[in-house]
Coordinates of C-alpha atoms (C1' of nucleotides) in Angstrom, one line a residue:
Chain D
M149 CA -3.8 27.0 24.5
R150 CA -2.2 30.4 24.7
Q151 CA -4.0 33.2 26.5
P152 CA -5.5 35.6 23.9
K153 CA -3.6 38.9 23.7
K154 CA -4.9 42.4 24.1
C155 CA -4.8 44.1 20.7
H156 CA -4.9 47.7 19.5
H157 CA -7.5 48.7 16.9
K158 CA -5.7 51.6 15.5
A159 CA -8.4 53.0 13.4
S160 CA -10.7 53.7 16.4
D161 CA -7.9 53.7 19.0
R162 CA -9.7 51.0 21.0
A163 CA -8.5 47.8 22.7
Y164 CA -9.9 44.5 21.6
V165 CA -9.4 40.8 22.3
K166 CA -10.2 37.9 20.0
I167 CA -11.8 35.0 21.7
N168 CA -13.0 32.0 19.7
G169 CA -12.7 33.9 16.5
Q170 CA -14.8 36.8 17.8
R171 CA -13.6 40.3 18.4
I172 CA -14.6 41.9 21.6
Y173 CA -14.0 45.6 22.0
L174 CA -12.9 46.7 25.4
G175 CA -12.9 50.5 25.3
K176 CA -10.3 53.2 24.8
W177 CA -6.8 51.9 24.2
N178 CA -4.5 52.1 27.3
S179 CA -7.4 53.1 29.6
Q180 CA -8.2 51.6 33.0
E181 CA -11.6 50.7 31.7
A182 CA -10.2 48.6 28.8
D183 CA -7.7 46.9 31.1
D184 CA -10.4 45.9 33.5
A185 CA -12.6 44.7 30.7
Y186 CA -9.7 42.6 29.3
D187 CA -9.2 40.9 32.7
R188 CA -12.8 40.1 32.9
Q189 CA -12.8 38.5 29.4
I190 CA -9.7 36.5 30.2
L191 CA -11.2 35.3 33.4
K192 CA -14.3 34.2 31.6
W193 CA -12.2 32.5 28.9
R194 CA -10.1 30.7 31.4
K195 CA -13.1 29.4 33.3
A196 CA -14.6 28.1 30.1
K197 CA -11.4 26.5 29.1
D198 CA -10.9 24.9 32.5
S199 CA -14.3 23.4 32.7
S200 CA -13.9 22.0 29.3
Q201 CA -10.7 20.3 30.4
E202 CA -12.5 19.1 33.5
L203 CA -15.1 17.5 31.3
T204 CA -12.8 15.9 28.8
T205 CA -10.2 14.3 31.1
T206 CA -10.5 10.5 30.8
V207 CA -9.7 8.0 33.5
G208 CA -6.7 6.9 31.6
E209 CA -5.3 10.4 31.3
L210 CA -6.0 11.1 35.0
C211 CA -4.1 8.0 36.0
L212 CA -1.2 8.8 33.8
A213 CA -1.0 12.3 35.1
F214 CA -1.1 11.0 38.7
M215 CA 1.6 8.5 38.1
E216 CA 3.9 11.1 36.8
H217 CA 3.3 13.1 40.0
A218 CA 3.7 10.0 42.2
E219 CA 7.0 9.0 40.8
E220 CA 8.4 12.3 42.0
F221 CA 6.4 12.7 45.1
Y222 CA 6.9 9.4 47.0
R223 CA 10.6 9.5 47.8
D224 CA 12.6 9.3 51.0
D225 CA 15.0 12.1 52.0
A226 CA 17.9 10.5 50.1
G227 CA 15.7 10.9 47.0
N228 CA 15.1 7.2 46.4
Q229 CA 11.6 6.0 45.6
T230 CA 9.8 4.4 48.5
G231 CA 7.7 1.9 46.6
E232 CA 4.4 3.8 47.1
A233 CA 4.3 4.8 43.5
N234 CA 4.5 1.1 42.6
N235 CA 1.7 0.4 44.9
Y236 CA -0.4 2.9 43.0
R237 CA 0.6 1.4 39.7
Y238 CA -0.9 -1.9 40.7
A239 CA -3.9 -0.4 42.5
L240 CA -4.8 1.5 39.3
R241 CA -4.4 -1.4 37.0
P242 CA -8.0 -2.8 37.2
L243 CA -9.3 0.8 37.0
I244 CA -7.4 1.4 33.8
K245 CA -8.3 -2.0 32.4
L246 CA -12.0 -1.5 32.8
F247 CA -12.5 2.3 32.3
R248 CA -9.5 3.8 30.6
N249 CA -11.5 5.7 28.0
V250 CA -14.3 6.7 30.2
K251 CA -14.6 10.5 30.9
C252 CA -14.0 11.1 34.5
Y253 CA -17.2 13.1 35.0
Q254 CA -19.0 9.9 33.9
F255 CA -17.1 7.8 36.3
G256 CA -19.5 7.3 39.2
P257 CA -19.9 5.1 42.3
S258 CA -21.3 2.2 40.5
K259 CA -18.3 2.0 38.3
L260 CA -16.0 2.3 41.3
I261 CA -17.9 -0.6 42.9
E262 CA -17.2 -2.7 39.8
V263 CA -13.5 -2.0 40.3
R264 CA -13.8 -2.9 43.9
D265 CA -15.4 -6.2 43.0
E266 CA -12.6 -6.8 40.5
L267 CA -10.1 -6.2 43.3
A268 CA -12.0 -8.5 45.7
A269 CA -11.7 -11.4 43.3
V270 CA -7.9 -11.5 43.8
H271 CA -7.0 -9.6 46.9
V272 CA -7.3 -10.0 50.6
R273 CA -10.0 -7.7 52.0
Q274 CA -7.6 -5.3 53.6
Q275 CA -5.7 -4.9 50.4
V276 CA -8.9 -4.3 48.5
N277 CA -9.7 -1.5 50.8
N278 CA -6.2 0.0 50.7
N279 CA -6.3 0.0 46.9
L280 CA -9.8 1.4 46.8
A281 CA -8.6 4.2 49.0
R282 CA -5.7 4.8 46.6
I283 CA -8.0 5.0 43.7
K284 CA -10.2 7.6 45.5
R285 CA -7.1 9.6 46.3
V286 CA -6.1 9.7 42.7
F287 CA -9.5 11.4 41.9
K288 CA -9.0 13.7 44.9
W289 CA -5.6 14.7 43.4
G290 CA -7.3 15.2 40.0
V291 CA -9.7 17.7 41.6
S292 CA -6.7 19.6 43.2
Q293 CA -5.1 19.8 39.8
E294 CA -8.4 21.0 38.3
L295 CA -8.4 18.1 36.0
I296 CA -11.9 16.9 37.1
P297 CA -14.8 18.5 38.9
V298 CA -15.1 18.0 42.6
S299 CA -18.5 16.4 42.3
V300 CA -16.9 13.3 40.8
F301 CA -14.7 12.8 43.8
A302 CA -17.5 13.6 46.3
A303 CA -19.7 10.9 44.7
L304 CA -16.8 8.4 44.8
Q305 CA -16.3 9.1 48.5
T306 CA -19.7 7.4 49.2
V307 CA -18.3 4.0 48.2
E308 CA -17.2 2.3 51.4
G309 CA -14.6 -0.4 51.9
L310 CA -15.5 -4.0 52.4
K311 CA -16.5 -5.0 55.9
R312 CA -15.2 -8.0 57.7
S313 CA -17.2 -11.2 56.9
R314 CA -19.5 -9.3 54.7
S315 CA -17.7 -9.6 51.4
K316 CA -16.4 -12.1 49.0
A317 CA -12.8 -11.1 49.6
K318 CA -10.8 -13.5 51.6
E319 CA -9.4 -12.5 55.0
S320 CA -5.7 -12.4 55.7
Q321 CA -4.1 -14.9 58.0
P322 CA -2.2 -13.8 61.1
V323 CA 1.6 -14.0 61.1
L324 CA 3.1 -16.3 63.7
P325 CA 6.6 -16.6 65.1
V326 CA 8.9 -19.1 63.4
P327 CA 8.8 -22.5 65.3
I328 CA 12.1 -22.5 67.0
D329 CA 12.9 -26.1 65.9
D330 CA 12.5 -25.1 62.3
F331 CA 14.7 -22.1 62.9
N332 CA 17.5 -24.1 64.4
K333 CA 17.3 -26.8 61.7
T334 CA 17.7 -24.1 59.0
L335 CA 20.8 -22.4 60.4
P336 CA 23.3 -25.0 59.1
Y337 CA 22.1 -24.5 55.6
L338 CA 22.6 -20.8 55.6
T339 CA 25.8 -19.1 54.7
E340 CA 27.8 -17.7 57.6
P341 CA 26.7 -14.0 57.3
L342 CA 23.0 -15.0 56.8
S343 CA 23.0 -17.4 59.6
R344 CA 24.3 -14.7 61.9
M345 CA 22.0 -12.1 60.6
V346 CA 18.9 -14.1 61.4
Q347 CA 20.3 -14.9 64.9
F348 CA 20.8 -11.2 65.3
Q349 CA 17.2 -10.6 64.4
I350 CA 15.7 -13.2 66.7
L351 CA 17.7 -11.8 69.6
T352 CA 17.1 -8.1 69.0
G353 CA 13.8 -8.0 67.2
A354 CA 15.3 -5.9 64.5
R355 CA 13.4 -5.6 61.2
P356 CA 15.0 -7.3 58.2
S357 CA 16.1 -4.0 56.7
E358 CA 17.5 -2.8 60.0
A359 CA 19.6 -5.9 60.2
R360 CA 20.6 -5.8 56.5
L361 CA 21.8 -2.2 56.6
L362 CA 23.6 -2.4 59.9
K363 CA 27.0 -0.8 59.5
V364 CA 29.8 -1.2 61.9
G365 CA 30.1 2.5 62.5
D366 CA 26.4 2.7 63.4
I367 CA 27.0 0.8 66.6
N368 CA 27.8 2.6 69.8
T369 CA 29.8 0.0 71.7
E370 CA 30.5 2.2 74.8
G371 CA 28.1 0.6 77.2
E372 CA 27.6 -2.9 78.3
V373 CA 24.7 -3.0 75.9
W374 CA 25.5 -1.7 72.5
L375 CA 23.2 0.8 70.8
Y376 CA 22.3 0.8 67.1
K377 CA 20.5 3.8 65.7
P378 CA 19.5 2.9 62.1
N379 CA 19.7 5.8 59.8
S380 CA 16.7 4.6 57.8
H381 CA 13.8 2.9 59.3
K382 CA 10.1 2.4 58.8
N383 CA 8.8 5.4 60.6
K384 CA 11.5 7.9 59.9
W385 CA 9.3 9.8 57.6
R386 CA 7.0 10.5 60.5
G387 CA 9.9 11.9 62.5
K388 CA 10.2 9.0 64.8
A389 CA 13.5 7.8 66.4
R390 CA 14.5 4.1 66.6
I391 CA 17.2 2.6 68.7
I392 CA 18.0 -1.1 68.8
C393 CA 19.7 -2.5 71.9
I394 CA 22.3 -5.2 71.3
G395 CA 22.7 -7.3 74.4
P396 CA 25.6 -9.7 75.1
K397 CA 24.2 -12.6 73.1
A398 CA 23.6 -10.6 70.1
Q399 CA 27.0 -8.9 70.5
A400 CA 28.6 -12.4 70.4
V401 CA 26.8 -13.2 67.2
I402 CA 28.1 -10.2 65.3
M403 CA 31.4 -9.9 67.1
P404 CA 33.5 -11.6 64.4
F405 CA 32.2 -9.3 61.7
V406 CA 32.6 -6.2 63.8
E407 CA 36.2 -7.2 64.7
D408 CA 37.1 -7.9 61.1
A409 CA 35.8 -4.7 59.8
V410 CA 38.4 -2.3 58.4
S411 CA 36.1 0.8 58.5
G412 CA 33.0 2.0 60.1
A413 CA 31.4 2.3 56.7
Q414 CA 31.4 -1.5 56.3
Y415 CA 28.2 -3.4 56.5
V416 CA 28.2 -6.0 59.2
F417 CA 26.4 -8.7 57.1
T418 CA 27.6 -8.9 53.5
P419 CA 27.0 -11.5 50.8
S420 CA 29.9 -13.8 50.3
D421 CA 30.8 -12.5 46.9
S422 CA 30.4 -8.8 47.3
S423 CA 33.0 -6.3 48.6
N424 CA 30.8 -4.0 50.7
Q425 CA 27.3 -4.3 49.6
P426 CA 24.4 -5.1 51.9
Y427 CA 22.1 -8.1 51.1
S428 CA 19.1 -7.1 49.1
L429 CA 15.9 -7.8 50.9
H430 CA 14.7 -10.3 48.3
G431 CA 18.1 -11.9 48.2
M432 CA 18.2 -12.7 51.9
I433 CA 14.6 -13.9 51.8
S434 CA 15.0 -16.2 48.9
S435 CA 18.2 -17.6 50.4
I436 CA 16.5 -18.3 53.6
S437 CA 13.6 -20.1 51.9
K438 CA 16.0 -22.2 49.9
A439 CA 17.8 -23.2 53.0
C440 CA 14.4 -24.1 54.5
R441 CA 13.8 -26.4 51.6
K442 CA 17.1 -28.1 52.1
A443 CA 16.5 -28.5 55.8
K444 CA 13.1 -29.9 55.0
V445 CA 11.2 -27.5 57.2
E446 CA 8.3 -25.3 56.3
S447 CA 9.7 -22.2 54.8
W448 CA 9.8 -19.1 57.0
S449 CA 10.6 -15.4 56.3
P450 CA 12.8 -13.1 58.3
G451 CA 10.1 -10.7 59.3
R452 CA 8.5 -13.3 61.5
L453 CA 11.6 -13.4 63.7
R454 CA 10.3 -10.1 65.1
H455 CA 7.3 -12.0 66.3
N456 CA 9.7 -14.5 67.9
A457 CA 11.5 -11.7 69.8
A458 CA 8.2 -10.2 70.9
T459 CA 6.9 -13.4 72.2
S460 CA 9.9 -14.5 74.1
I461 CA 10.4 -11.1 75.7
N462 CA 6.7 -11.2 76.7
Q463 CA 7.1 -14.6 78.2
A464 CA 10.4 -13.8 80.0
F465 CA 9.2 -10.5 81.5
G466 CA 5.4 -11.2 81.6
D467 CA 5.0 -7.6 80.5
L468 CA 3.7 -6.4 77.2
D469 CA 5.5 -3.1 77.7
A470 CA 8.8 -4.8 77.7
S471 CA 8.1 -6.1 74.2
R472 CA 6.8 -2.8 73.1
V473 CA 9.9 -1.0 74.1
V474 CA 12.2 -3.4 72.4
L475 CA 10.3 -3.5 69.2
G476 CA 10.1 0.3 69.3
H477 CA 6.4 0.7 69.0
A478 CA 4.8 4.0 69.9
E479 CA 1.5 2.3 70.7
K480 CA 0.8 -0.7 72.9
T481 CA -2.0 -1.7 70.6
T482 CA 0.6 -2.3 67.9
T483 CA 2.5 -4.6 70.1
E484 CA -0.7 -6.5 70.9
I485 CA -0.7 -7.6 67.3
Y486 CA 2.3 -9.7 68.2
A487 CA 1.3 -10.7 71.7
E488 CA -2.0 -12.1 70.6
R489 CA -0.1 -15.0 69.3
D490 CA 0.4 -16.2 72.8
I491 CA -3.3 -16.8 73.0
Q492 CA -3.1 -18.9 69.9
K493 CA -0.4 -20.9 71.5
A494 CA -2.4 -21.4 74.6
I495 CA -5.2 -22.7 72.5
E496 CA -2.9 -25.2 70.8
I497 CA -1.6 -26.4 74.1
A498 CA -5.1 -26.7 75.6
K499 CA -6.0 -28.8 72.6
Q500 CA -3.3 -31.3 73.5
I501 CA -3.5 -31.4 77.2
G502 CA -7.3 -31.3 77.2
Chain T
dA203 C1' -12.2 1.0 62.1
dC204 C1' -10.3 4.3 58.7
dT205 C1' -6.4 6.9 56.4
dC206 C1' -2.1 7.2 54.4
dG207 C1' 1.9 5.5 54.3
dT208 C1' 6.3 2.1 54.4
dT209 C1' 8.2 -2.5 54.5
dT210 C1' 8.1 -7.4 53.8
dA211 C1' 6.8 -11.8 51.4
dT212 C1' 6.7 -15.2 47.4
dG213 C1' 8.0 -17.9 43.6
dA214 C1' 10.1 -18.5 39.2
dG215 C1' 13.7 -17.5 36.4
dA216 C1' 18.2 -14.8 35.7
dT217 C1' 23.0 -14.0 36.7
dG218 C1' 27.7 -14.3 37.7
dG219 C1' 31.6 -16.3 39.9
dA220 C1' 33.9 -20.6 41.8
dG221 C1' 35.0 -25.2 41.3
dT222 C1' 35.7 -29.2 38.1
Chain B
dA189 C1' 32.9 -25.5 28.7
dC190 C1' 30.0 -27.1 32.3
dT191 C1' 27.8 -27.2 36.4
dC192 C1' 26.8 -25.7 41.0
dC193 C1' 25.4 -22.4 44.2
dA194 C1' 24.3 -18.0 46.4
dT195 C1' 22.1 -14.2 45.4
dC196 C1' 19.3 -11.0 42.6
dT197 C1' 15.5 -9.5 39.7
dC198 C1' 10.8 -9.1 38.4
dA199 C1' 6.0 -8.7 39.3
dT200 C1' 2.7 -8.5 42.6
dA201 C1' 0.6 -9.6 47.1
dA202 C1' 0.3 -8.8 51.9
dA203 C1' 1.7 -7.2 56.5
dC204 C1' 3.1 -3.4 59.7
dG205 C1' 2.5 1.1 61.9
dA206 C1' 1.1 5.9 63.6
dG207 C1' -2.4 8.9 63.9
dT208 C1' -7.1 10.0 64.3

DNA sequence: ACTCGTTTATGAGATGGAGT
DNA sequence: ACTCCATCTCATAAACGAGT
């Protein structure tokens, strides 16, 4: 709605403004007094308008507005979407399904709990809590955009996440290293580039995407140990650096591809049919799991190779910090996620040797 | 343990080129 | 034209990670 204009009542040489069909006289035309009065009326008008918008916004409208914002907001510095917008889309789905047409000011904690229960029926507990937090954040954003009153958000804040072993939601299972036998049995069923890529990962502890996107020119081959500084990695947005050290074994694995490369812009690992495209994440994953099926071993995913690297470094050096440095973690507590698997292994062994 | 992110995992079906 | 095979796409679930 357009802002009402200040008008001139010529007959009496006064200023007036028409709000909701009503004329309000402001005083002598072109006087300070009239201008001030006009500003006051507009302020009042805007407030009334805003609060009426705050009261009419529905949950569906809020979600829609937020998603438009999210599509633009969650991007890396190359301008590509990071996937967070997608995460929101799925998080908001049950909310929209249940309460699309409810006015936001009528959406209180008990309704949010209903959504939480809906999430708990399908998701792992941690995921329930993550998505619950995302929903709350959408309402927070709504307040910041003056789409809804802050009281709505404040009330929703009182709904807590599900606590361990005190909810219906299932717990997630820990991720373990790939059994080395399975790994070795799978290798022959992979194409050459893929086989070398997974070997590269198990030796260096590189993340799947760090391996996929490795370009020949990214490698500093000056020293005895080569250095690879990925130009995109998980914590770049936080301003962290990441360097992957490529020792002699890993060098041998990628050597043929590095030698064959005609330019530094070439990816080290490329699918057989493409000129110079990296593997897609899903492509490499599904190829690996198909190879596992052929090799008749339980299917494993490339991310787990990072656990293999962590565990073997930990065993070789008996030092958690060694693993931490190689994996590039800032906090030791993060590395402990990986190292704990050793305890699991000890338990398995104890079971057998009594 | 929570917050706010980013990245990886899965499975079924689609696609596109090579070999027959 | 037909089939095989590696890889990709789609939809969505889950794990990883720094900071506090």
